Short mmCIF file of C-alpha atoms in Angstrom, two decimals:
data_model
loop_
_atom_site.label_atom_id
_atom_site.label_comp_id
_atom_site.label_asym_id
_atom_site.label_seq_id
_atom_site.Cartn_x
_atom_site.Cartn_y
_atom_site.Cartn_z
CA MET A 1097 105.22 -51.85 157.88
CA GLN A 1098 106.36 -52.36 154.31
CA ASN A 1099 105.10 -48.92 153.28
CA SER A 1100 106.49 -47.09 156.30
CA PRO A 1101 108.94 -44.24 155.64
CA TYR A 1102 111.11 -45.95 158.23
CA CYS A 1103 111.59 -48.81 155.78
CA LYS A 1104 112.62 -46.92 152.68
CA PRO A 1105 114.57 -48.92 150.09
CA SER A 1106 118.29 -49.47 150.42
CA THR A 1107 120.57 -47.18 148.43
CA ALA A 1108 123.62 -49.43 148.71
CA THR A 1109 122.82 -52.27 146.35
CA GLY A 1110 126.46 -52.67 145.34
CA ILE A 1111 127.61 -53.78 148.79
CA PRO A 1112 128.45 -57.51 148.89
CA SER A 1113 126.49 -59.72 151.25
CA PRO A 1114 126.27 -60.57 154.02
CA ALA A 1115 126.58 -57.04 155.39
CA TYR A 1116 125.11 -54.74 157.98
CA ILE A 1117 124.45 -51.31 156.48
CA VAL A 1118 123.90 -48.25 158.68
CA TYR A 1119 122.49 -45.06 157.16
CA GLU A 1120 123.55 -41.63 158.39
CA ASP A 1121 120.32 -39.89 157.35
CA ARG A 1122 118.19 -42.38 159.29
CA LEU A 1123 120.46 -42.08 162.33
CA ARG A 1124 120.27 -38.30 162.29
CA ARG A 1125 116.48 -38.47 161.99
CA ASN A 1126 116.30 -40.39 165.26
CA LEU A 1127 118.84 -38.20 167.01
CA SER A 1128 117.01 -35.05 166.01
CA LYS A 1129 113.72 -36.46 167.30
CA LEU A 1130 115.27 -37.44 170.63
CA LYS A 1131 116.93 -34.05 170.98
CA GLU A 1132 113.63 -32.33 170.29
CA VAL A 1133 111.90 -34.41 172.99
CA GLU A 1134 114.71 -33.69 175.44
CA LYS A 1135 114.31 -29.94 174.95
CA GLU A 1136 110.51 -30.04 175.13
CA THR A 1137 110.32 -32.13 178.31
CA GLY A 1138 113.41 -31.01 180.21
CA VAL A 1139 114.35 -34.66 180.67
CA LYS A 1140 117.97 -35.72 180.34
CA ILE A 1141 118.24 -38.41 177.65
CA ILE A 1142 121.27 -40.67 177.66
CA MET A 1143 122.19 -43.51 175.30
CA ALA A 1144 122.05 -47.12 176.49
CA LEU A 1145 125.08 -48.82 174.95
CA LYS A 1146 123.57 -52.27 175.43
CA ALA A 1147 121.42 -51.67 172.35
CA ASN A 1148 124.20 -50.49 170.05
CA ALA A 1149 127.94 -50.20 170.51
CA LEU A 1150 128.97 -49.49 166.92
CA TRP A 1151 131.51 -46.91 168.01
CA LYS A 1152 132.52 -45.86 164.50
CA THR A 1153 129.10 -44.20 164.23
CA PHE A 1154 129.56 -42.37 167.55
CA PRO A 1155 130.96 -39.21 165.91
CA VAL A 1156 127.48 -38.61 164.47
CA ILE A 1157 125.74 -39.44 167.76
CA ARG A 1158 128.17 -37.23 169.70
CA GLU A 1159 126.90 -34.17 167.80
CA TYR A 1160 123.59 -34.63 169.64
CA PHE A 1161 124.29 -36.66 172.81
CA GLN A 1162 127.41 -37.25 174.86
CA SER A 1163 126.00 -39.11 177.89
CA SER A 1164 125.49 -42.84 178.14
CA THR A 1165 124.57 -45.69 180.43
CA ALA A 1166 126.89 -48.68 180.81
CA SER A 1167 126.48 -52.11 182.38
CA SER A 1168 130.10 -53.21 182.24
CA PRO A 1169 133.58 -51.67 182.39
CA ASN A 1170 133.94 -52.34 178.66
CA GLU A 1171 130.82 -50.32 177.81
CA MET A 1172 131.99 -47.56 180.13
CA LYS A 1173 135.42 -47.41 178.48
CA LEU A 1174 133.87 -47.38 175.01
CA SER A 1175 131.77 -44.36 175.95
CA LEU A 1176 134.66 -42.54 177.63
CA ASN A 1177 136.85 -43.07 174.58
CA TYR A 1178 134.38 -42.32 171.80
CA LEU A 1179 131.16 -40.69 173.06
CA GLY A 1180 131.60 -38.58 176.20
CA ASN A 1181 132.71 -38.59 179.81
CA ASP A 1182 129.28 -38.56 181.45
CA VAL A 1183 128.61 -42.27 182.05
CA HIS A 1184 125.84 -43.65 184.26
CA ALA A 1185 126.39 -47.24 185.38
CA TYR A 1186 123.97 -49.95 186.36
CA CYS A 1187 125.02 -53.57 186.94
CA PRO A 1188 123.09 -56.44 188.51
CA VAL A 1189 126.23 -56.99 190.61
CA TYR A 1190 129.53 -55.20 191.11
CA THR A 1191 132.73 -56.87 192.25
CA GLU A 1192 135.74 -55.79 194.26
CA GLU A 1193 137.64 -55.68 190.97
CA SER A 1194 135.08 -53.85 188.81
CA PHE A 1195 133.70 -51.27 191.23
CA PRO A 1196 136.88 -49.15 191.46
CA GLU A 1197 136.84 -48.91 187.64
CA PHE A 1198 133.28 -47.62 187.70
CA LEU A 1199 134.17 -45.07 190.37
CA GLU A 1200 136.97 -43.77 188.19
CA GLY A 1201 134.88 -43.47 185.05
CA CYS A 1202 131.26 -42.78 186.02
CA SER A 1203 129.23 -39.80 187.18
CA HIS A 1204 126.35 -41.97 188.49
CA ILE A 1205 126.30 -45.56 189.77
CA THR A 1206 123.06 -47.44 190.42
CA PHE A 1207 122.97 -50.57 192.61
CA ASN A 1208 120.58 -53.46 192.09
CA THR A 1209 120.16 -54.28 195.78
CA LEU A 1210 120.55 -52.62 199.17
CA SER A 1211 123.19 -55.20 200.10
CA GLN A 1212 125.33 -54.15 197.12
CA PHE A 1213 124.89 -50.48 198.09
CA GLU A 1214 125.94 -51.20 201.67
CA ARG A 1215 128.89 -53.30 200.54
CA PHE A 1216 130.38 -50.68 198.21
CA LEU A 1217 129.36 -47.43 199.91
CA PRO A 1218 132.55 -47.34 202.04
CA MET A 1219 134.65 -47.69 198.90
CA ALA A 1220 132.76 -44.83 197.25
CA ARG A 1221 133.14 -42.64 200.32
CA GLU A 1222 136.86 -43.36 200.52
CA TYR A 1223 137.27 -42.58 196.81
CA GLU A 1224 135.58 -39.21 197.25
CA ALA A 1225 137.69 -38.37 200.29
CA GLN A 1226 140.89 -39.17 198.42
CA THR A 1227 140.07 -37.54 195.07
CA GLY A 1228 137.51 -34.88 195.92
CA ARG A 1229 135.34 -36.24 193.09
CA HIS A 1230 131.72 -37.05 193.90
CA VAL A 1231 129.95 -39.95 192.24
CA SER A 1232 126.17 -39.94 192.68
CA LEU A 1233 124.82 -43.25 194.00
CA GLY A 1234 121.38 -44.68 193.23
CA LEU A 1235 119.26 -47.75 193.80
CA ARG A 1236 117.20 -49.72 191.29
CA VAL A 1237 113.65 -50.40 192.43
CA ASN A 1238 111.03 -52.69 190.94
CA PRO A 1239 107.44 -51.39 190.75
CA LYS A 1240 106.32 -54.87 189.68
CA CYS A 1241 104.19 -53.38 186.92
CA SER A 1242 104.16 -55.59 183.84
CA VAL A 1243 103.65 -53.99 180.41
CA ILE A 1244 105.87 -56.37 178.40
CA ASP A 1245 104.49 -59.42 176.62
CA HIS A 1246 107.73 -61.43 176.43
CA ASP A 1247 109.06 -62.69 179.76
CA ILE A 1248 112.65 -62.73 178.52
CA TYR A 1249 112.58 -58.91 178.60
CA ASN A 1250 110.14 -58.41 181.48
CA PRO A 1251 111.74 -57.28 184.78
CA ALA A 1252 108.37 -57.63 186.53
CA VAL A 1253 108.14 -61.43 186.22
CA PRO A 1254 107.72 -63.38 189.46
CA GLY A 1255 111.10 -64.05 191.00
CA SER A 1256 112.76 -61.19 189.14
CA ARG A 1257 116.35 -60.51 190.14
CA PHE A 1258 116.12 -56.83 189.19
CA GLY A 1259 115.57 -54.08 191.71
CA VAL A 1260 114.20 -53.72 195.22
CA THR A 1261 110.45 -54.12 195.63
CA ALA A 1262 108.36 -51.83 197.83
CA ALA A 1263 107.96 -54.57 200.44
CA LYS A 1264 111.72 -54.75 200.91
CA MET A 1265 112.45 -51.02 201.00
CA PRO A 1266 113.38 -49.54 204.38
CA GLU A 1267 111.11 -46.90 205.89
CA LYS A 1268 113.93 -44.37 205.52
CA LEU A 1269 116.45 -44.46 202.70
CA PRO A 1270 120.08 -44.86 203.75
CA ASP A 1271 122.37 -41.85 203.82
CA HIS A 1272 124.30 -41.00 200.65
CA LEU A 1273 121.65 -42.49 198.37
CA GLU A 1274 120.77 -39.75 195.87
CA GLY A 1275 118.57 -41.38 193.24
CA LEU A 1276 116.15 -44.15 192.32
CA HIS A 1277 116.11 -46.04 189.05
CA PHE A 1278 113.44 -48.24 187.52
CA HIS A 1279 113.48 -50.07 184.21
CA SER A 1280 110.17 -51.70 183.26
CA LEU A 1281 109.74 -51.00 179.54
CA CYS A 1282 110.83 -52.63 176.28
CA GLU A 1283 110.19 -50.87 172.96
CA SER A 1284 107.22 -49.32 174.73
CA GLY A 1285 105.00 -46.29 174.23
CA ALA A 1286 104.20 -43.31 176.44
CA GLU A 1287 100.99 -44.98 177.63
CA ASP A 1288 103.09 -47.80 179.13
CA LEU A 1289 105.37 -45.30 180.84
CA LYS A 1290 102.32 -43.56 182.32
CA LYS A 1291 101.09 -46.85 183.76
CA VAL A 1292 104.46 -47.85 185.22
CA LEU A 1293 105.16 -44.38 186.57
CA ALA A 1294 101.85 -44.38 188.47
CA LYS A 1295 102.83 -47.66 190.13
CA PHE A 1296 106.33 -46.34 190.85
CA GLU A 1297 104.94 -43.28 192.61
CA GLU A 1298 102.43 -45.40 194.50
CA ASP A 1299 105.19 -47.66 195.82
CA PHE A 1300 108.13 -45.27 196.16
CA GLY A 1301 106.78 -41.72 195.93
CA HIS A 1302 107.23 -41.04 199.64
CA HIS A 1303 111.00 -41.40 199.20
CA LEU A 1304 111.35 -38.85 196.41
CA GLU A 1305 111.46 -35.65 198.43
CA ASN A 1306 114.90 -36.57 199.80
CA LEU A 1307 116.45 -37.49 196.46
CA LYS A 1308 118.21 -35.59 193.66
CA TRP A 1309 117.28 -37.63 190.62
CA VAL A 1310 115.09 -40.40 189.21
CA ASN A 1311 116.09 -42.54 186.25
CA PHE A 1312 113.11 -43.84 184.25
CA GLY A 1313 115.31 -46.47 182.60
CA GLY A 1314 115.13 -47.56 178.99
CA GLY A 1315 112.61 -49.08 176.62
CA HIS A 1316 111.12 -45.73 175.54
CA LEU A 1317 110.73 -46.18 171.79
CA ILE A 1318 110.34 -42.44 171.14
CA THR A 1319 111.49 -42.67 167.51
CA ARG A 1320 108.94 -45.28 166.50
CA GLU A 1321 106.38 -44.04 164.02
CA GLY A 1322 103.20 -43.25 165.92
CA TYR A 1323 104.82 -42.80 169.33
CA ASP A 1324 102.66 -40.38 171.33
CA THR A 1325 105.13 -37.61 172.14
CA GLY A 1326 102.25 -35.37 173.24
CA LEU A 1327 101.35 -37.84 175.98
CA LEU A 1328 105.02 -38.14 176.94
CA ARG A 1329 105.28 -34.37 177.35
CA GLN A 1330 102.16 -34.38 179.54
CA VAL A 1331 103.39 -37.27 181.69
CA MET A 1332 106.73 -35.53 182.20
CA ALA A 1333 105.12 -32.18 182.97
CA ASP A 1334 102.77 -33.74 185.51
CA PHE A 1335 105.60 -35.60 187.24
CA LYS A 1336 107.81 -32.50 187.35
CA SER A 1337 104.95 -30.47 188.83
CA ARG A 1338 104.76 -32.97 191.70
CA HIS A 1339 108.53 -33.26 192.13
CA PRO A 1340 110.12 -30.05 190.79
CA HIS A 1341 113.40 -30.62 192.62
CA LEU A 1342 114.20 -33.89 190.82
CA GLU A 1343 116.36 -34.33 187.73
CA ILE A 1344 114.64 -36.83 185.42
CA ILE A 1345 116.81 -39.17 183.35
CA MET A 1346 115.77 -41.52 180.56
CA GLU A 1347 118.11 -44.02 178.93
CA PRO A 1348 116.56 -45.38 175.72
CA GLY A 1349 118.51 -47.93 173.74
CA SER A 1350 116.58 -49.02 170.66
CA ALA A 1351 115.23 -45.50 170.07
CA PHE A 1352 118.67 -44.22 169.10
CA THR A 1353 119.20 -46.69 166.26
CA TRP A 1354 115.63 -47.85 165.51
CA GLN A 1355 115.17 -48.43 161.75
CA THR A 1356 118.64 -47.05 160.95
CA GLY A 1357 120.23 -50.11 159.39
CA ASP A 1358 119.65 -53.25 157.34
CA LEU A 1359 121.22 -56.66 156.94
CA VAL A 1360 121.63 -57.63 153.31
CA ALA A 1361 121.84 -61.34 152.53
CA THR A 1362 121.80 -63.61 149.51
CA VAL A 1363 119.76 -66.77 148.92
CA LEU A 1364 122.15 -69.71 148.52
CA ASP A 1365 119.71 -72.59 148.18
CA VAL A 1366 116.02 -73.48 148.46
CA VAL A 1367 114.96 -76.60 150.36
CA GLU A 1368 111.45 -78.07 150.28
CA ASP A 1369 110.03 -80.53 152.82
CA GLU A 1370 106.42 -81.43 153.61
CA GLY A 1371 105.08 -78.43 151.77
CA ILE A 1372 107.45 -75.93 153.42
CA SER A 1373 109.92 -74.04 151.25
CA THR A 1374 112.98 -72.70 153.07
CA ALA A 1375 115.38 -70.27 151.45
CA ILE A 1376 118.83 -70.70 153.02
CA ILE A 1377 120.73 -67.42 153.15
CA ASP A 1378 124.37 -66.49 153.69
CA ALA A 1379 123.59 -65.16 157.18
CA SER A 1380 122.28 -66.67 160.40
CA PHE A 1381 119.47 -65.73 162.76
CA ALA A 1382 121.27 -67.46 165.60
CA CYS A 1383 124.58 -65.71 164.92
CA HIS A 1384 123.68 -62.38 163.32
CA MET A 1385 120.03 -61.66 164.28
CA PRO A 1386 119.61 -63.32 167.69
CA ASP A 1387 116.65 -61.14 168.74
CA CYS A 1388 114.62 -62.78 165.98
CA LEU A 1389 114.83 -66.01 167.96
CA GLU A 1390 114.84 -64.57 171.49
CA MET A 1391 111.99 -62.06 171.23
CA PRO A 1392 110.80 -63.63 168.87
CA TYR A 1393 110.88 -60.98 166.17
CA LYS A 1394 110.12 -61.29 162.47
CA PRO A 1395 111.87 -58.57 160.47
CA ALA A 1396 110.37 -56.88 157.45
CA ILE A 1397 112.05 -57.79 154.15
CA GLU A 1398 112.26 -55.06 151.53
CA GLU A 1399 111.78 -57.44 148.60
CA ALA A 1400 108.81 -59.31 150.14
CA LEU A 1401 105.15 -58.65 149.52
CA PRO A 1402 103.11 -56.77 152.17
CA GLU A 1403 102.45 -58.67 155.38
CA ASP A 1404 98.77 -59.19 154.56
CA ALA A 1405 99.40 -60.52 151.05
CA GLU A 1406 97.67 -63.80 150.20
CA ASP A 1407 99.12 -64.35 146.74
CA GLY A 1408 102.71 -64.95 145.69
CA TYR A 1409 105.13 -67.62 146.86
CA GLU A 1410 105.66 -68.38 150.54
CA TYR A 1411 109.05 -69.05 152.11
CA ARG A 1412 110.62 -69.16 155.48
CA LEU A 1413 114.27 -68.14 155.80
CA GLY A 1414 116.91 -70.48 157.12
CA GLY A 1415 120.32 -69.50 158.42
CA ASN A 1416 123.59 -71.05 157.33
CA THR A 1417 124.44 -72.82 160.59
CA CYS A 1418 123.75 -76.40 161.64
CA LEU A 1419 121.39 -75.31 164.43
CA THR A 1420 118.00 -76.84 163.64
CA GLY A 1421 116.11 -73.83 164.92
CA ASP A 1422 118.11 -71.28 162.90
CA PHE A 1423 115.12 -70.19 160.86
CA VAL A 1424 112.31 -67.63 160.89
CA GLY A 1425 109.26 -67.32 158.67
CA THR A 1426 107.15 -66.87 156.73
CA TRP A 1427 107.20 -64.22 153.99
CA ARG A 1428 105.58 -64.08 150.56
CA PHE A 1429 107.34 -62.98 147.38
CA ALA A 1430 106.02 -62.05 143.96
CA LYS A 1431 108.34 -64.54 142.26
CA PRO A 1432 109.88 -67.84 143.38
CA LEU A 1433 113.17 -67.33 145.26
CA LYS A 1434 116.29 -68.80 143.70
CA PRO A 1435 120.02 -68.89 144.51
CA GLY A 1436 121.58 -65.49 143.97
CA ASP A 1437 118.49 -63.48 144.96
CA ARG A 1438 119.37 -60.62 147.28
CA LEU A 1439 117.24 -59.90 150.37
CA THR A 1440 117.26 -56.84 152.62
CA LEU A 1441 116.24 -57.54 156.21
CA LYS A 1442 115.11 -54.26 157.73
CA ASP A 1443 115.90 -52.70 161.10
CA MET A 1444 119.07 -54.62 161.90
CA ASN A 1445 121.15 -52.06 163.78
CA HIS A 1446 119.80 -52.10 167.35
CA TYR A 1447 120.32 -55.21 169.48
CA THR A 1448 121.98 -56.89 166.52
CA ASN A 1449 125.74 -56.42 166.19
CA VAL A 1450 126.06 -56.17 169.99
CA LYS A 1451 124.72 -59.73 170.29
CA THR A 1452 126.39 -61.46 167.37
CA ASN A 1453 128.48 -64.60 167.75
CA MET A 1454 130.57 -66.88 165.57
CA PHE A 1455 128.88 -70.23 166.18
CA ASN A 1456 129.95 -72.73 163.52
CA GLY A 1457 132.59 -70.20 162.45
CA VAL A 1458 130.16 -68.83 159.89
CA GLN A 1459 131.27 -65.77 157.95
CA HIS A 1460 130.42 -62.67 159.93
CA PRO A 1461 128.71 -59.86 158.00
CA SER A 1462 130.86 -56.88 157.17
CA VAL A 1463 129.74 -53.49 158.49
CA TRP A 1464 129.12 -50.51 156.21
CA PHE A 1465 128.13 -46.88 156.74
CA VAL A 1466 126.26 -44.89 154.12
CA ASP A 1467 126.77 -41.17 154.63
CA ALA A 1468 124.19 -38.46 154.00
CA SER A 1469 125.25 -38.18 150.36
CA GLY A 1470 124.58 -41.89 149.78
CA THR A 1471 128.25 -42.89 149.65
CA PRO A 1472 129.03 -46.22 151.35
CA SER A 1473 132.22 -46.86 153.31
CA LEU A 1474 133.45 -50.08 154.88
CA LEU A 1475 133.71 -49.89 158.68
CA ARG A 1476 134.75 -53.46 159.41
CA GLU A 1477 135.39 -56.69 157.57
CA TYR A 1478 135.84 -59.96 159.45
CA THR A 1479 138.39 -62.68 158.72
CA PHE A 1480 139.41 -66.13 159.92
CA GLU A 1481 141.71 -64.44 162.43
CA ASP A 1482 138.70 -62.84 164.18
CA TYR A 1483 137.20 -66.29 164.68
CA ARG A 1484 140.48 -67.88 165.72
CA ASP A 1485 141.47 -65.16 168.17
CA ARG A 1486 138.24 -65.50 170.13
CA MET A 1487 139.71 -68.73 171.49
CA ASP A 1488 143.11 -67.30 172.49
#
């Protein structure tokens, strides 16, 4: 991973830490790849805002994609204001208060259960009668095909609350249902999609002839180095040959901003206990890199030795909160770490700033954007007022 072109060295060494840094050239690389795949496969690709909602970078994204998927009114409004007016919604549950907002702002709405569809169908029908605007309604289904190692991100776990299983589907789909949606992947390859899609067709294929669209959900890491786009094209072509009348939608999240940004941090202290050396940095895994603890995920560090190195000096990294578990490790470095050393934690743009929090009131990293010429600009700097106003 250290030698991957996706992990090229930072060009913004003058930016003070802690800071998230997003690079325009890396972002455009991903967008170009996704656009190429969209054209080659005929699949409609839309951006899942749950992975990245850094709206000040949306002007670049909007040059390539204007459609999105939202799971809350806030995500929907962000897309309508800064990305485009084609928003597809999916929520585990809608409420009497939220559903009218989604009707006003969305082109497609997917329900998690048949009971939710039945509850809100009259409202959707009334809205269409009053406005003349049609919103396409869909249902999430669960093929119960597991290709994800970590249960926290696996919708196919026993007892899953996501989607209707084949055993609970009616023999005939209800009127006014126009699409099916499944989401079973997480940073997955085309081989995983092929496996899940086979199970989807086995369980739900007999319903497809009466539908208008199928949404293959997210988790398609198309921009990852080594992703088999040839297999993806074949899988899509085979599916379209069986169901030529269907529009196919994919809503990747990570793929849009995969390997497009870093988090720069500074070593503040080094603590040793029972043979373990921990470098405490001016950032927090719990607050600023929560996926590292949830997934768990160990990021590459630009200044570290290669992953398979056996020499050098070994450290784990500790965050600057009082949470005992706010640490990840280990990495090896050519020289001993000391206060003032700068570290660049790679791939910290997707599922990072959307999940951050201000536990302990720790200083939140500023956000920077480096344009194609290499010029950095400050997008956001956080202050005490940001922490205080969260409690208003």
